[in-house]
Amino acid sequence: MVNFSISVEEKDNYVVLKTDGYVNNLGGRAIADKVHDFMEKGYKNFVINFQKSEILNSIGACILIEVLDSILEVEGKLKFSNCIEIIAQTMEIMGLTEYIDIYETQEEAENAIKD
Amino acid sequence: MVNFSISVEEKDNYVVLKTDGYVNNLGGRAIADKVHDFMEKGYKNFVINFQKSEILNSIGACILIEVLDSILEVEGKLKFSNCIEIIAQTMEIMGLTEYIDIYETQEEAENAIKD
Amino acid sequence: MEILEQKQNEINLSIPSKHGMEVIAAKLSENLSLFKGFEQKKIEQIKMAIIEACINAFEHGSDSKEKVVKVDFLLCEDKIEVTVTDTGKGFDVSKIKKHALSSPLKEKSKRGWGIQLIHKIMDEVEITSSSKGTIIKMSKFK
Amino acid sequence: MEILEQKQNEINLSIPSKHGMEVIAAKLSENLSLFKGFEQKKIEQIKMAIIEACINAFEHGSDSKEKVVKVDFLLCEDKIEVTVTDTGKGFDVSKIKKHALSSPLKEKSKRGWGIQLIHKIMDEVEITSSSKGTIIKMSKFK
Ligand SMILES: Nc1ncnc2c1ncn2[C@@H]1O[C@H](COP(=O)(O)OP(=O)(O)O)[C@@H](O)[C@H]1O
Ligand SMILES: Nc1ncnc2c1ncn2[C@@H]1O[C@H](COP(=O)(O)OP(=O)(O)O)[C@@H](O)[C@H]1O
């Protein structure tokens, strides 16, 4: 319930991360670590699928801002999919909706990255 | 969460009842009423699929004994399927496993009634 | 020191004596036992035991004006301990009837299974009752 | 008479000041608001507000030896009211910083969003803090 795990799909020029569990400081940090690992391998574009994350906290959300920041620094793209509404609303309150697009399905998010 | 509903499938010579919700006195009573309605129409054999019932209480369970009793009186059959373990264990503690067979799937329960 | 440690593993709930609230207590126990890594079968047993104890507390144990039932959890290393307390008029614990398991169906369908079920599905059960109320303390090992 | 009625709609939880327990409180709120028929979006907002308030109570509000946080729910006809109480050293409520929404990302990623978020996602919020502790009372209408 308070556990967190990430599964990864490496695609052509982007990576899909699927989270499972609570996006708190630990969960956020796990996402940030995975993104940085793949950035070192040369990836710049990421989709995060939150389908299995039914809660987050503001500390986790702040780490997502850091993640966004590092991706924008290398002119990459970050897309979210399958968020519960409160994740989308938190991003909106934090003023991130101009930087992150949120899609209903992973497929839509992947298509947007490919464009 | 504390609500209860039943959906019904009328088959050749038996009826499948699918419960949804808490099998307490109200839930148990709703099952008993449905069974009696169909017994009045001439049915004697019943499958109850508990897939969507994740809790019960002993009052609900006692009403299931009454239901079993009326079915046995007309020499009918009662089969359960898709129970969580505690429903099966409660039936066992109440000494009902000699009268009610419990199956993993509705299909198995239906096949057993057809025999 | 010991009391301090216990506080750090204690979760206390108080609910009104009202239909449906037993489910709220059961769901809390579900989340706590998931949190402690209990297996599904044992979680279902804990939930049912709490439902039975709460219903008894609501029905028989809450004639007092307050009408509040307490459900306290202690998360131990190897077990979860649940205590359900009411402030009702109590009962004579030695007089709890047992259903003869070989009795005909008609007899089985009479009520009075709650406490028997609790004994069967929990590992330790201790009932204390007086004219000031009833306390049922039950544990489940991991 | 009024107090009696309130008791019948009050659910009280107390949890240790410990990582993960905020989720236990949030899940309890989820079940209570499902019970009252709240819609999914509002349930998520109530859960998040409780998580933020509890984390603050754990982190900033529980230096005392007891280390217990209370989460009280009042189920009203048209709203749910949640009060999170700690016995910490309190803070100056008038000095809560607001993130400028036009600030660059680096600034946004600094912590300090909890109370702002609570204000945005709940309908009524009232914070009282003194050297004896902090009480945050928040409501969500149905
Ligand atoms: N909390 C309680 N307060 C007072 N009496 C109780 C309490 N719990 C149980 N009892 C008594 O014990 C009896 C047996 O309880 P139980 O086995 O749960 O069956 P049931 O509640 O269906 O009668 C009850 O009928 C009641 O007289
Ligand atoms: N319950 C509390 N007890 C004491 N101080 C608190 C409490 N809640 C909040 N604060 C103070 O208010 C500040 C802002 O809180 P918040 O907006 O949740 O951000 P964060 O906790 O991430 O700093 C905290 O840094 C802390 O100083």
Coordinates of C-alpha atoms and ligand atoms in Angstrom, one line a residue:
Chain A
M1 CA 0.0 0.0 0.0
V2 CA 2.8 2.4 0.8
N3 CA 5.2 0.4 -1.4
F4 CA 6.4 1.6 -4.8
S5 CA 7.8 0.0 -7.9
I6 CA 8.4 1.0 -11.5
S7 CA 8.4 -1.1 -14.6
V8 CA 10.2 0.1 -17.8
E9 CA 9.6 -0.2 -21.5
E10 CA 12.5 1.1 -23.7
K11 CA 11.2 2.3 -27.0
D12 CA 12.9 3.7 -30.1
N13 CA 13.6 7.2 -28.9
Y14 CA 11.6 7.3 -25.7
V15 CA 11.1 5.4 -22.5
V16 CA 7.8 4.5 -20.8
L17 CA 7.8 4.2 -17.0
K18 CA 4.9 2.6 -15.3
T19 CA 4.5 3.4 -11.6
D20 CA 2.9 1.2 -9.1
G21 CA 2.1 2.6 -5.6
Y22 CA 2.4 5.8 -3.6
V23 CA 4.2 8.7 -5.2
N24 CA 5.8 10.1 -2.0
N25 CA 9.4 11.1 -1.5
L26 CA 10.6 7.5 -2.0
G27 CA 8.3 7.0 -5.0
G28 CA 9.3 10.3 -6.5
R29 CA 12.9 9.6 -5.9
A30 CA 12.6 6.2 -7.6
I31 CA 11.1 7.9 -10.7
A32 CA 13.8 10.5 -10.8
D33 CA 16.5 7.9 -10.5
K34 CA 15.1 5.8 -13.4
V35 CA 14.8 8.9 -15.6
H36 CA 18.4 10.0 -14.8
D37 CA 19.6 6.4 -15.6
F38 CA 18.0 6.6 -19.0
M39 CA 19.1 10.1 -19.7
E40 CA 22.7 8.9 -19.2
K41 CA 22.0 6.3 -21.8
G42 CA 21.0 9.2 -24.1
Y43 CA 17.2 9.2 -23.9
K44 CA 15.4 12.6 -23.7
N45 CA 11.7 11.7 -24.0
F46 CA 9.6 10.0 -21.3
V47 CA 6.1 8.8 -20.8
I48 CA 5.0 8.2 -17.2
N49 CA 2.0 5.9 -16.9
F50 CA 0.4 6.4 -13.4
Q51 CA -2.3 3.8 -13.7
K52 CA -1.4 1.9 -10.6
S53 CA -0.7 5.0 -8.5
E54 CA -3.8 5.9 -6.6
I55 CA -2.1 8.4 -4.2
L56 CA 0.6 11.0 -4.2
N57 CA 1.8 13.7 -1.9
S58 CA 3.2 17.1 -2.5
I59 CA 6.8 16.0 -1.8
G60 CA 6.5 13.3 -4.5
A61 CA 4.9 16.0 -6.8
C62 CA 7.9 18.3 -6.1
I63 CA 10.3 15.6 -7.2
L64 CA 8.3 15.3 -10.5
I65 CA 9.0 19.0 -11.0
E66 CA 12.7 18.3 -10.7
V67 CA 12.4 15.5 -13.1
L68 CA 10.6 17.8 -15.6
D69 CA 13.3 20.4 -15.1
S70 CA 16.1 18.0 -16.0
I71 CA 14.2 16.8 -19.1
L72 CA 13.5 20.3 -20.3
E73 CA 17.2 21.2 -19.8
V74 CA 18.1 18.7 -22.5
E75 CA 15.1 19.8 -24.6
G76 CA 13.3 16.5 -24.0
K77 CA 9.6 15.8 -23.6
L78 CA 7.6 14.5 -20.6
K79 CA 4.1 13.2 -21.0
F80 CA 1.8 11.7 -18.3
S81 CA -0.9 9.1 -18.9
N82 CA -3.6 7.2 -16.9
C83 CA -3.5 9.7 -14.0
I84 CA -6.2 9.8 -11.4
E85 CA -7.8 13.3 -11.4
I86 CA -5.9 14.5 -8.3
I87 CA -2.5 13.9 -9.9
A88 CA -3.6 16.1 -12.9
Q89 CA -5.1 18.7 -10.6
T90 CA -1.9 18.8 -8.5
M91 CA 0.1 19.4 -11.6
E92 CA -2.3 22.2 -12.6
I93 CA -2.1 23.9 -9.1
M94 CA 1.6 23.7 -9.3
G95 CA 1.5 25.5 -12.7
L96 CA 3.0 22.6 -14.7
T97 CA 0.3 22.1 -17.3
E98 CA 2.2 24.3 -19.8
Y99 CA 5.2 21.9 -19.6
I100 CA 3.6 18.5 -19.2
D101 CA 0.8 17.1 -21.3
I102 CA -1.5 14.6 -19.7
Y103 CA -3.2 11.9 -21.8
E104 CA -6.0 9.4 -21.0
T105 CA -4.1 6.5 -22.4
Q106 CA -0.5 5.5 -22.7
E107 CA -1.0 5.1 -26.5
E108 CA -2.0 8.7 -26.9
A109 CA 1.0 9.8 -24.8
E110 CA 3.3 7.7 -27.0
N111 CA 1.8 9.1 -30.2
A112 CA 2.3 12.6 -28.9
I113 CA 6.0 11.9 -28.2
K114 CA 6.6 10.4 -31.6
D115 CA 5.3 13.5 -33.3
Chain B
M1 CA -20.0 -0.3 0.3
V2 CA -22.8 -1.4 2.5
N3 CA -25.2 -1.5 -0.4
F4 CA -26.4 -4.7 -2.0
S5 CA -27.8 -5.8 -5.3
I6 CA -28.5 -9.0 -7.1
S7 CA -28.5 -9.8 -10.8
V8 CA -30.3 -12.8 -12.2
E9 CA -29.8 -15.2 -15.1
E10 CA -32.7 -17.6 -15.7
K11 CA -31.4 -20.8 -17.3
D12 CA -33.2 -24.0 -18.4
N13 CA -33.8 -25.7 -15.1
Y14 CA -31.8 -23.5 -12.7
V15 CA -31.3 -19.8 -11.8
V16 CA -27.9 -18.0 -11.3
L17 CA -27.9 -15.2 -8.8
K18 CA -25.0 -12.8 -8.7
T19 CA -24.6 -10.9 -5.5
D20 CA -22.9 -7.5 -5.3
G21 CA -22.1 -6.1 -1.9
Y22 CA -22.3 -6.9 1.8
V23 CA -24.2 -10.1 2.7
N24 CA -25.7 -8.9 6.0
N25 CA -29.3 -9.2 7.1
L26 CA -30.5 -7.0 4.2
G27 CA -28.3 -8.7 1.7
G28 CA -29.2 -12.2 3.0
R29 CA -32.9 -11.2 3.0
A30 CA -32.6 -10.0 -0.7
I31 CA -31.1 -13.4 -1.7
A32 CA -33.8 -15.3 0.2
D33 CA -36.6 -13.2 -1.5
K34 CA -35.2 -13.8 -5.0
V35 CA -34.9 -17.5 -4.4
H36 CA -38.4 -17.7 -3.1
D37 CA -39.7 -15.8 -6.1
F38 CA -38.1 -18.3 -8.4
M39 CA -39.2 -21.2 -6.4
E40 CA -42.8 -20.0 -6.8
K41 CA -42.2 -20.0 -10.6
G42 CA -41.2 -23.7 -10.2
Y43 CA -37.3 -23.5 -10.1
K44 CA -35.6 -25.8 -7.6
N45 CA -31.9 -25.4 -8.4
F46 CA -29.8 -22.4 -7.7
V47 CA -26.2 -21.1 -8.2
I48 CA -25.1 -18.1 -6.2
N49 CA -22.0 -16.3 -7.6
F50 CA -20.5 -14.2 -4.8
Q51 CA -17.7 -12.6 -6.9
K52 CA -18.7 -9.1 -6.0
S53 CA -19.3 -9.7 -2.3
E54 CA -16.2 -9.1 -0.3
I55 CA -17.8 -9.1 3.2
L56 CA -20.6 -11.0 5.0
N57 CA -21.7 -11.2 8.6
S58 CA -23.1 -14.1 10.6
I59 CA -26.7 -12.8 10.3
G60 CA -26.4 -12.9 6.5
A61 CA -24.9 -16.4 6.7
C62 CA -27.8 -17.6 8.9
I63 CA -30.3 -16.4 6.2
L64 CA -28.3 -18.5 3.7
I65 CA -29.0 -21.5 5.9
E66 CA -32.7 -20.7 5.7
V67 CA -32.4 -20.5 1.9
L68 CA -30.6 -23.8 1.8
D69 CA -33.3 -25.3 4.0
S70 CA -36.2 -24.3 1.7
I71 CA -34.3 -25.5 -1.3
L72 CA -33.6 -28.9 0.3
E73 CA -37.3 -29.2 1.2
V74 CA -38.2 -29.3 -2.5
E75 CA -35.2 -31.6 -3.2
G76 CA -33.4 -28.9 -5.1
K77 CA -29.7 -28.1 -5.3
L78 CA -27.7 -25.1 -4.1
K79 CA -24.2 -24.4 -5.4
F80 CA -21.9 -21.4 -4.6
S81 CA -19.2 -20.0 -6.8
N82 CA -16.5 -17.3 -6.7
C83 CA -16.6 -17.0 -2.9
I84 CA -13.8 -15.3 -1.0
E85 CA -12.3 -17.7 1.5
I86 CA -14.1 -16.4 4.5
I87 CA -17.5 -17.2 3.0
A88 CA -16.4 -20.7 2.4
Q89 CA -14.9 -21.0 5.9
T90 CA -18.0 -19.6 7.5
M91 CA -20.1 -22.2 5.7
E92 CA -17.7 -24.9 6.9
I93 CA -17.8 -23.6 10.5
M94 CA -21.6 -23.6 10.4
G95 CA -21.5 -27.2 9.2
L96 CA -23.0 -26.6 5.8
T97 CA -20.4 -28.1 3.5
E98 CA -22.2 -31.4 3.3
Y99 CA -25.2 -29.6 1.8
I100 CA -23.6 -26.9 -0.4
D101 CA -20.9 -27.4 -2.9
I102 CA -18.6 -24.5 -3.5
Y103 CA -16.9 -24.0 -6.9
E104 CA -14.2 -21.7 -8.1
T105 CA -16.1 -20.6 -11.2
Q106 CA -19.7 -20.1 -12.1
E107 CA -19.2 -22.5 -15.0
E108 CA -18.2 -25.3 -12.8
A109 CA -21.1 -24.7 -10.5
E110 CA -23.5 -24.7 -13.5
N111 CA -22.1 -27.9 -14.8
A112 CA -22.5 -29.5 -11.4
I113 CA -26.2 -28.5 -11.3
K114 CA -26.8 -29.8 -14.8
D115 CA -25.5 -33.3 -13.9
Chain C
M1 CA 9.6 3.3 27.7
E2 CA 7.3 0.4 27.0
I3 CA 4.2 2.6 26.9
L4 CA 6.0 4.9 24.5
E5 CA 6.8 2.0 22.2
Q6 CA 3.2 0.8 22.3
K7 CA 1.9 4.2 21.4
Q8 CA 3.9 4.0 18.3
N9 CA 2.1 0.9 17.2
E10 CA -1.4 1.7 18.4
I11 CA -4.2 2.9 16.2
N12 CA -7.4 3.9 17.9
L13 CA -10.8 4.3 16.2
S14 CA -14.1 5.3 17.7
I15 CA -17.3 4.9 15.7
P16 CA -21.0 5.6 16.3
S17 CA -23.1 2.6 17.1
K18 CA -24.7 2.6 13.7
H19 CA -25.3 0.2 10.9
G20 CA -22.5 0.3 8.3
M21 CA -19.9 1.5 10.8
E22 CA -18.7 -2.1 11.3
V23 CA -17.6 -2.1 7.7
I24 CA -15.6 1.1 8.3
A25 CA -13.8 -0.6 11.1
A26 CA -13.3 -3.8 9.1
K27 CA -11.8 -1.8 6.2
L28 CA -9.5 0.0 8.5
S29 CA -8.3 -3.4 9.8
E30 CA -7.8 -4.5 6.2
N31 CA -5.6 -1.6 5.4
L32 CA -3.6 -2.0 8.6
S33 CA -3.1 -5.7 8.0
L34 CA -2.1 -5.1 4.4
F35 CA 0.4 -2.5 5.7
K36 CA 1.8 -5.2 8.0
G37 CA 2.0 -7.7 5.2
F38 CA -0.7 -10.2 6.3
E39 CA -1.9 -12.7 3.7
Q40 CA -5.4 -12.4 2.1
K41 CA -7.1 -15.2 4.0
K42 CA -6.1 -13.9 7.4
I43 CA -7.1 -10.4 6.4
E44 CA -10.6 -11.7 5.6
Q45 CA -10.8 -13.4 9.0
I46 CA -9.7 -10.3 10.8
K47 CA -12.4 -8.3 9.0
M48 CA -15.1 -10.7 9.7
A49 CA -14.2 -11.0 13.4
I50 CA -14.3 -7.2 13.7
I51 CA -17.7 -7.1 11.9
E52 CA -19.1 -9.6 14.4
A53 CA -17.7 -7.9 17.4
C54 CA -18.9 -4.5 16.3
I55 CA -22.4 -5.7 15.5
N56 CA -22.6 -7.3 19.0
A57 CA -21.4 -4.0 20.5
F58 CA -24.0 -2.0 18.5
E59 CA -26.9 -4.4 19.1
H60 CA -26.4 -5.6 22.7
G61 CA -23.7 -3.3 24.0
S62 CA -24.8 0.2 23.4
D63 CA -27.8 1.1 25.4
S64 CA -25.9 3.9 27.0
K65 CA -26.5 7.5 25.9
E66 CA -23.1 7.8 24.3
K67 CA -23.5 5.1 21.7
V68 CA -19.9 5.0 20.7
V69 CA -17.9 1.8 20.1
K70 CA -14.1 1.8 20.3
V71 CA -12.0 -0.4 18.1
D72 CA -8.3 -0.3 19.0
F73 CA -5.5 -1.9 17.1
L74 CA -2.0 -2.9 18.3
L75 CA 0.4 -3.8 15.5
C76 CA 3.0 -6.2 16.9
E77 CA 5.9 -7.7 15.2
D78 CA 4.2 -11.1 14.8
K79 CA 0.5 -10.3 15.2
I80 CA -2.3 -7.8 15.1
E81 CA -4.4 -7.3 18.2
V82 CA -7.8 -5.8 18.0
T83 CA -9.9 -4.7 21.0
V84 CA -13.6 -3.8 20.6
T85 CA -15.1 -2.0 23.6
D86 CA -18.6 -0.9 24.3
T87 CA -20.3 0.7 27.3
G88 CA -23.4 -1.5 27.3
K89 CA -24.9 -3.5 30.1
G90 CA -22.7 -6.5 29.5
F91 CA -23.6 -10.2 29.6
D92 CA -22.6 -13.5 31.3
V93 CA -19.7 -14.7 29.2
S94 CA -19.9 -18.3 30.7
K95 CA -23.4 -18.7 29.2
I96 CA -22.6 -18.4 25.5
K97 CA -24.4 -21.2 23.7
K98 CA -22.7 -23.4 21.2
H99 CA -24.4 -24.8 18.2
A100 CA -24.1 -28.5 18.0
L101 CA -22.5 -29.1 14.7
S102 CA -24.6 -32.1 14.0
S103 CA -27.9 -30.4 14.7
P104 CA -30.4 -30.1 11.8
L105 CA -30.5 -27.1 9.6
K106 CA -33.4 -25.4 11.3
E107 CA -31.4 -25.2 14.5
K108 CA -28.3 -23.9 12.7
S109 CA -30.2 -21.1 11.1
K110 CA -31.0 -19.5 14.4
R111 CA -28.7 -16.6 15.3
G112 CA -25.9 -16.8 17.9
W113 CA -23.0 -17.6 15.6
G114 CA -21.0 -14.4 16.1
I115 CA -18.9 -15.3 19.1
Q116 CA -18.4 -18.9 17.9
L117 CA -17.1 -17.7 14.6
I118 CA -14.8 -15.2 16.2
H119 CA -13.3 -18.0 18.3
K120 CA -12.8 -20.2 15.2
I121 CA -11.2 -17.5 12.9
M122 CA -9.0 -15.7 15.4
D123 CA -6.0 -17.1 17.2
E124 CA -6.6 -15.6 20.6
V125 CA -9.9 -14.3 22.0
E126 CA -10.5 -12.9 25.4
I127 CA -13.9 -11.5 26.4
T128 CA -14.4 -9.5 29.6
S129 CA -17.9 -8.3 30.4
S130 CA -19.4 -6.5 33.3
S131 CA -22.4 -4.2 33.9
K132 CA -20.2 -1.3 32.7
G133 CA -19.6 -2.9 29.3
T134 CA -17.9 -5.5 27.2
I135 CA -14.3 -5.8 26.0
I136 CA -13.4 -8.3 23.4
K137 CA -9.7 -8.6 22.6
M138 CA -8.7 -10.8 19.7
S139 CA -5.4 -11.5 18.0
K140 CA -4.3 -12.9 14.7
F141 CA -0.7 -14.1 14.1
K142 CA 1.0 -13.4 10.9
Chain D
M1 CA -29.3 16.9 22.3
E2 CA -27.0 18.5 19.7
I3 CA -23.9 16.9 21.2
L4 CA -25.7 13.5 21.1
E5 CA -26.5 13.9 17.4
Q6 CA -22.9 14.9 16.6
K7 CA -21.6 11.8 18.4
Q8 CA -23.7 9.7 16.1
N9 CA -21.9 11.2 13.1
E10 CA -18.4 11.4 14.5
I11 CA -15.6 9.0 13.7
N12 CA -12.3 9.5 15.6
L13 CA -9.0 8.1 14.6
S14 CA -5.7 8.4 16.3
I15 CA -2.5 7.2 14.6
P16 CA 1.2 7.2 15.5
S17 CA 3.4 9.8 13.9
K18 CA 4.9 7.4 11.5
H19 CA 5.5 7.1 7.8
G20 CA 2.6 5.3 6.1
M21 CA 0.0 6.1 8.7
E22 CA -1.1 9.1 6.6
V23 CA -2.2 6.6 4.0
I24 CA -4.2 4.7 6.7
A25 CA -6.0 8.0 7.6
A26 CA -6.6 8.7 3.9
K27 CA -8.1 5.3 3.2
L28 CA -10.4 5.7 6.2
S29 CA -11.6 9.0 4.6
E30 CA -12.1 7.2 1.3
N31 CA -14.3 4.6 2.9
L32 CA -16.3 7.2 4.9
S33 CA -16.8 9.4 1.8
L34 CA -17.8 6.4 -0.3
F35 CA -20.3 5.6 2.5
K36 CA -21.7 9.1 2.3
G37 CA -21.9 8.8 -1.5
F38 CA -19.2 11.4 -2.5
E39 CA -18.1 11.3 -6.1
Q40 CA -14.6 10.0 -7.0
K41 CA -12.9 13.3 -7.8
K42 CA -13.9 14.7 -4.4
I43 CA -12.8 11.6 -2.6
E44 CA -9.3 11.9 -4.1
Q45 CA -9.2 15.5 -3.0
I46 CA -10.2 14.6 0.6
K47 CA -7.6 11.9 0.6
M48 CA -4.8 14.1 -0.6
A49 CA -5.7 16.9 1.8
I50 CA -5.5 14.4 4.7
I51 CA -2.2 13.1 3.5
E52 CA -0.7 16.6 3.4
A53 CA -2.1 17.5 6.8
C54 CA -0.9 14.3 8.4
I55 CA 2.6 14.6 6.9
N56 CA 2.8 18.1 8.3
A57 CA 1.6 16.9 11.7
F58 CA 4.2 14.1 11.6
E59 CA 7.1 16.2 10.4
H60 CA 6.6 19.5 12.1
G61 CA 4.0 18.8 14.7
S62 CA 5.1 15.9 16.7
D63 CA 8.1 16.7 18.7
S64 CA 6.3 15.8 21.9
K65 CA 6.8 12.5 23.6
E66 CA 3.4 11.2 22.7
K67 CA 3.8 11.3 19.0
V68 CA 0.2 10.7 18.3
V69 CA -1.9 12.5 15.6
K70 CA -5.7 12.7 15.8
V71 CA -7.8 12.7 12.7
D72 CA -11.5 13.3 13.4
F73 CA -14.3 13.1 10.9
L74 CA -17.7 14.6 11.1
L75 CA -20.2 13.3 8.6
C76 CA -22.8 16.0 7.9
E77 CA -25.8 16.0 5.7
D78 CA -24.1 18.0 2.9
K79 CA -20.3 17.8 3.7
I80 CA -17.6 15.9 5.4
E81 CA -15.5 17.7 8.0
V82 CA -12.0 16.5 8.8
T83 CA -9.8 17.8 11.7
V84 CA -6.2 16.9 12.0
T85 CA -4.7 17.7 15.4
D86 CA -1.1 17.4 16.6
T87 CA 0.6 18.4 19.9
G88 CA 3.7 19.9 18.3
K89 CA 5.2 23.3 18.8
G90 CA 3.0 25.0 16.3
F91 CA 3.9 27.7 13.7
D92 CA 2.9 31.2 12.7
V93 CA 0.0 30.6 10.3
S94 CA 0.2 34.2 8.9
K95 CA 3.7 33.4 7.5
I96 CA 2.8 30.6 5.1
K97 CA 4.5 31.4 1.9
K98 CA 2.8 31.2 -1.5
H99 CA 4.5 30.0 -4.6
A100 CA 4.2 32.6 -7.3
L101 CA 2.6 30.6 -10.1
S102 CA 4.7 32.3 -12.7
S103 CA 8.0 31.5 -11.0
P104 CA 10.5 29.3 -12.9
L105 CA 10.5 25.6 -12.4
K106 CA 13.5 25.5 -10.0
E107 CA 11.5 27.6 -7.6
K108 CA 8.4 25.5 -7.9
S109 CA 10.3 22.3 -7.1
K110 CA 11.1 23.6 -3.6
R111 CA 8.9 22.1 -0.9
G112 CA 6.1 24.1 0.8
W113 CA 3.1 23.2 -1.3
G114 CA 1.2 21.2 1.3
I115 CA -1.0 24.0 2.8
Q116 CA -1.5 25.7 -0.5
L117 CA -2.7 22.5 -2.0
I118 CA -5.1 21.9 0.9
H119 CA -6.6 25.3 0.4
K120 CA -7.1 24.7 -3.4
I121 CA -8.7 21.2 -3.1
M122 CA -10.9 21.6 0.0
D123 CA -13.9 23.9 0.3
E124 CA -13.3 25.3 3.7
V125 CA -10.0 25.3 5.6
E126 CA -9.3 26.7 9.1
I127 CA -5.8 26.5 10.7
T128 CA -5.3 27.2 14.4
S129 CA -1.8 26.9 15.8
S130 CA -0.2 27.7 19.1
S131 CA 2.8 26.5 21.1
K132 CA 0.6 23.6 22.2
G133 CA -0.1 22.3 18.8
T134 CA -1.8 22.7 15.5
I135 CA -5.4 22.0 14.4
I136 CA -6.3 22.0 10.8
K137 CA -10.0 21.8 10.1
M138 CA -11.1 21.2 6.5
S139 CA -14.4 20.5 4.8
K140 CA -15.6 19.2 1.5
F141 CA -19.1 19.7 0.3
K142 CA -20.9 16.9 -1.5
Ligands
LIG1 N1 -21.1 -6.7 23.4 C1 -22.1 -7.4 24.0 N2 -22.8 -6.8 25.0 C2 -23.8 -7.5 25.6 N3 -24.1 -8.8 25.2 C3 -23.4 -9.4 24.2 C4 -22.4 -8.7 23.6 N4 -21.9 -9.6 22.7 C5 -22.6 -10.7 22.8 N5 -23.6 -10.6 23.7 C6 -24.5 -11.7 24.1 O1 -24.1 -12.9 23.7 C7 -25.0 -13.5 22.8 C8 -24.3 -14.3 21.7 O2 -23.7 -13.4 20.8 P1 -23.4 -13.9 19.3 O3 -22.7 -15.2 19.4 O4 -22.6 -12.9 18.6 O5 -24.8 -14.1 18.6 P2 -26.0 -13.1 18.3 O6 -25.5 -11.7 18.4 O7 -26.3 -13.5 16.9 O8 -27.1 -13.5 19.3 C9 -25.9 -12.4 22.3 O9 -27.2 -12.8 21.9 C10 -25.9 -11.5 23.5 O10 -26.9 -11.9 24.4
LIG2 N1 1.3 20.9 11.9 C1 2.3 21.8 11.8 N2 3.1 22.1 12.9 C2 4.1 23.0 12.8 N3 4.4 23.6 11.7 C3 3.7 23.4 10.6 C4 2.6 22.4 10.5 N4 2.1 22.4 9.3 C5 2.8 23.3 8.6 N5 3.8 23.9 9.3 C6 4.7 24.9 8.9 O1 4.3 25.5 7.6 C7 5.2 25.3 6.6 C8 4.5 25.0 5.3 O2 3.9 23.8 5.2 P1 3.5 23.1 3.9 O3 2.9 24.1 3.0 O4 2.8 21.8 4.1 O5 5.0 22.8 3.2 P2 6.1 21.8 3.7 O6 5.6 20.9 4.8 O7 6.5 21.0 2.4 O8 7.2 22.7 4.1 C9 6.1 24.1 7.0 O9 7.4 24.2 6.5 C10 6.1 24.3 8.5 O10 7.1 25.2 8.9

